[in-house]
Amino acid sequence: MSDSFPLQNVPLFRGLEEGEMQSVLQCLSANVRDYTKGETIFHPGCPVKEVGLVLEGQVHLVKEDRWGNTALLSTIPPGELFGESYACAGAPLPLRATAAECCRILFLNMGKMLTTCSPTCRFHARLLENLLSILAGKNLFLAQKADILAQRTVREKLLNYLYYQSQMHNSSCFTIPLNRQQLADYLSVDRSSMTVELGKLSKEGVLKVERNKFELL
């Protein structure tokens, strides 16, 4: 894992000393698996017992309906977790987790994370504090997405999404982690309609856009 995302920079392990890391990984039955682009990591309907931590690449969380239509719910970059809410609840995953590109994933046993192994195991308390903070952050993210999808028009959805991205990057210039089709799926809109609206916003001087790079004017 030497070329992967540094574990000491992972929010889940915040506050842990470098010498404790190996003990943490052993305690949580950590194991690393590699995936090729497009390969399924978690199947919909399957119970989740492990939480995934992206070390390399990106993971897409995709919702599929019975007619084969898909909606991109989230993109998980290196250093972030996925599947943690369902692993905590022991519930089946209602979506598909796929490798957006070649990925390396570290899996951690959630049952062992939620159960302290001994009274002297101080890092378990720290892990639980960090996990609670991560879950709270994910809830805020879902609230933002609900606000975006609640907008009535493609234009309003686009602008709300871009304003949230601007706030997250603390800059009017930023790069989003999605291509055009992925952005349309995320916003649950038609790609061609979204492309037309981007062109209008650019002509009106509301924004500048080059591929996935944006500047709000």
Steps between C-alpha positions, in 0.01 A plus 500: 500500500804727473371673183144529628326778689691550831298340779607765751310754285176299503230670714406164657848470650534863612673530839662156489874469538702348219610214724137405568403466136611140452313393815187679375513325163551159659218561748258590219601204277615741231547362150581667168340412165558640152222567245504579129298784346127424502531203737235471771627533856166477688191350334152645570299294744802341665560552874807710574727383781814691401554868438707593195781756507626623163880489482538554125257599223137600547177316580155582362185436701224437246125454547326276247125469443309197370509637143879523489525876549791613716568806713842589636459571870856570600868478402735374772861628467815359667496527878122477538270221618197344334237257626552604863136586577370165373783310668413669832132412461563153360262591216508389134653753263230656274756613241804381307857599579723480192859588417500824298857412401756247618461501878667373812264464794578433866217311672444522877272279707223727634392258773847507650513879468179537703610254771791593724753220523632577852475768770853616416435541126491881485492527121152346482349803671683727257379296202140526614529878548644534150234272351222707659652817354517340154137385517391851601687644203334252264158602633579863419604394150172314449307805619683711241419252224134492603499880473652482150255236374206693647561780247246505217714577195828376352640852538415517871644154566822590319547829679428353842749219441768741377445738793542211744822400321624858517433508875672165550812618313479846659556650155305619198734288285485125553511158333217250550570123513236419235488496121193624312308172507582440866389854589171449314446171685581665832248777435244254354465706181538438128860551385412695186268734694774557756757572227266756343448667837875516563539673166233755592658571839837549332359742242318694772827548687387301803791257478796381298537131429770282346424129528468444876662830600265781600522863600197679644504864393 
